Amino acid sequence: MIIDFEGEPARPLAERRIKQSPLQDVAGMLRSFHYAAFAPLLARPTGSSIARDQFVKLRNWAEAWSLSAANRFPRAIL
């Protein structure tokens, strides 16, 4: 059983086990795809830098990947 795939461990386990709409899980996965694409780009170690043109390329890639994953996910679960 997956009880907290979207990463909210601060919520009590009993609360996370309450039945919810499956659409809420789908929305959580879509958020997770976006987070997975952008987290490494935005959470670089302190003091590290990246050239603006490289940042823009990586940002564009992250956005494209996030959108692609979000578009494919609902078709994959149906």
PDB file of C-alpha atoms in Angstrom:
ATOM      1  CA  MET A   1       0.000   0.000   0.000  1.00  0.00           C
ATOM      2  CA  ILE A   2       1.369   3.417  -0.919  1.00  0.00           C
ATOM      3  CA  ILE A   3       0.274   5.785   1.817  1.00  0.00           C
ATOM      4  CA  ASP A   4       2.062   8.994   0.961  1.00  0.00           C
ATOM      5  CA  PHE A   5       3.552   9.099  -2.485  1.00  0.00           C
ATOM      6  CA  GLU A   6       3.387  12.870  -2.814  1.00  0.00           C
ATOM      7  CA  GLY A   7       5.655  13.471   0.168  1.00  0.00           C
ATOM      8  CA  GLU A   8       3.686  14.853   3.098  1.00  0.00           C
ATOM      9  CA  PRO A   9       5.171  12.838   5.971  1.00  0.00           C
ATOM     10  CA  ALA A  10       4.247  15.557   8.479  1.00  0.00           C
ATOM     11  CA  ARG A  11       0.588  14.499   8.231  1.00  0.00           C
ATOM     12  CA  PRO A  12      -0.361  11.770  10.711  1.00  0.00           C
ATOM     13  CA  LEU A  13      -0.621   8.249   9.285  1.00  0.00           C
ATOM     14  CA  ALA A  14      -4.282   7.974  10.301  1.00  0.00           C
ATOM     15  CA  GLU A  15      -5.058  11.120   8.307  1.00  0.00           C
ATOM     16  CA  ARG A  16      -3.185   9.837   5.268  1.00  0.00           C
ATOM     17  CA  ARG A  17      -5.189   6.583   5.325  1.00  0.00           C
ATOM     18  CA  ILE A  18      -8.565   8.335   5.050  1.00  0.00           C
ATOM     19  CA  LYS A  19     -10.281   7.529   1.763  1.00  0.00           C
ATOM     20  CA  GLN A  20     -10.142  10.365  -0.752  1.00  0.00           C
ATOM     21  CA  SER A  21     -11.082  10.911  -4.350  1.00  0.00           C
ATOM     22  CA  PRO A  22      -8.690   9.141  -6.733  1.00  0.00           C
ATOM     23  CA  LEU A  23      -8.458  12.450  -8.594  1.00  0.00           C
ATOM     24  CA  GLN A  24      -6.619  13.874  -5.602  1.00  0.00           C
ATOM     25  CA  ASP A  25      -3.975  11.164  -6.084  1.00  0.00           C
ATOM     26  CA  VAL A  26      -3.740  12.004  -9.786  1.00  0.00           C
ATOM     27  CA  ALA A  27      -3.276  15.697  -8.936  1.00  0.00           C
ATOM     28  CA  GLY A  28      -0.567  14.742  -6.444  1.00  0.00           C
ATOM     29  CA  MET A  29       1.280  12.741  -9.094  1.00  0.00           C
ATOM     30  CA  LEU A  30       1.104  15.641 -11.539  1.00  0.00           C
ATOM     31  CA  ARG A  31       2.612  17.925  -8.880  1.00  0.00           C
ATOM     32  CA  SER A  32       5.273  15.295  -8.231  1.00  0.00           C
ATOM     33  CA  PHE A  33       6.301  15.222 -11.890  1.00  0.00           C
ATOM     34  CA  HIS A  34       6.747  18.989 -11.828  1.00  0.00           C
ATOM     35  CA  TYR A  35       8.684  18.852  -8.574  1.00  0.00           C
ATOM     36  CA  ALA A  36      10.919  16.022  -9.819  1.00  0.00           C
ATOM     37  CA  ALA A  37      11.841  18.016 -12.914  1.00  0.00           C
ATOM     38  CA  PHE A  38      12.530  21.309 -11.162  1.00  0.00           C
ATOM     39  CA  ALA A  39      13.861  20.355  -7.703  1.00  0.00           C
ATOM     40  CA  PRO A  40      17.430  19.599  -8.829  1.00  0.00           C
ATOM     41  CA  LEU A  41      17.535  22.821 -10.819  1.00  0.00           C
ATOM     42  CA  LEU A  42      16.249  25.035  -8.008  1.00  0.00           C
ATOM     43  CA  ALA A  43      17.910  23.328  -5.025  1.00  0.00           C
ATOM     44  CA  ARG A  44      21.547  23.622  -5.998  1.00  0.00           C
ATOM     45  CA  PRO A  45      24.156  23.644  -3.227  1.00  0.00           C
ATOM     46  CA  THR A  46      24.939  27.018  -1.690  1.00  0.00           C
ATOM     47  CA  GLY A  47      27.680  28.793  -3.556  1.00  0.00           C
ATOM     48  CA  SER A  48      27.182  26.904  -6.802  1.00  0.00           C
ATOM     49  CA  SER A  49      26.301  28.888  -9.851  1.00  0.00           C
ATOM     50  CA  ILE A  50      25.092  28.180 -13.328  1.00  0.00           C
ATOM     51  CA  ALA A  51      25.294  30.367 -16.401  1.00  0.00           C
ATOM     52  CA  ARG A  52      22.008  32.048 -17.327  1.00  0.00           C
ATOM     53  CA  ASP A  53      21.870  30.440 -20.784  1.00  0.00           C
ATOM     54  CA  GLN A  54      22.469  26.993 -19.253  1.00  0.00           C
ATOM     55  CA  PHE A  55      19.787  27.676 -16.616  1.00  0.00           C
ATOM     56  CA  VAL A  56      17.301  28.637 -19.336  1.00  0.00           C
ATOM     57  CA  LYS A  57      18.068  25.440 -21.289  1.00  0.00           C
ATOM     58  CA  LEU A  58      17.631  23.296 -18.191  1.00  0.00           C
ATOM     59  CA  ARG A  59      14.447  25.139 -17.218  1.00  0.00           C
ATOM     60  CA  ASN A  60      13.005  24.604 -20.693  1.00  0.00           C
ATOM     61  CA  TRP A  61      13.933  20.912 -20.552  1.00  0.00           C
ATOM     62  CA  ALA A  62      12.363  20.542 -17.085  1.00  0.00           C
ATOM     63  CA  GLU A  63       9.157  22.204 -18.258  1.00  0.00           C
ATOM     64  CA  ALA A  64       8.963  20.030 -21.386  1.00  0.00           C
ATOM     65  CA  TRP A  65       9.630  16.827 -19.431  1.00  0.00           C
ATOM     66  CA  SER A  66       7.114  17.768 -16.748  1.00  0.00           C
ATOM     67  CA  LEU A  67       4.412  18.463 -19.335  1.00  0.00           C
ATOM     68  CA  SER A  68       5.197  15.260 -21.232  1.00  0.00           C
ATOM     69  CA  ALA A  69       5.001  13.146 -18.077  1.00  0.00           C
ATOM     70  CA  ALA A  70       1.798  14.887 -16.995  1.00  0.00           C
ATOM     71  CA  ASN A  71       0.190  14.229 -20.399  1.00  0.00           C
ATOM     72  CA  ARG A  72       1.200  10.576 -20.495  1.00  0.00           C
ATOM     73  CA  PHE A  73       0.329   9.667 -16.918  1.00  0.00           C
ATOM     74  CA  PRO A  74      -3.495   9.723 -17.161  1.00  0.00           C
ATOM     75  CA  ARG A  75      -3.398   7.612 -20.334  1.00  0.00           C
ATOM     76  CA  ALA A  76      -1.096   5.098 -18.644  1.00  0.00           C
ATOM     77  CA  ILE A  77      -3.426   4.539 -15.678  1.00  0.00           C
ATOM     78  CA  LEU A  78      -6.643   4.168 -17.663  1.00  0.00           C
TER      79      LEU A  78
END
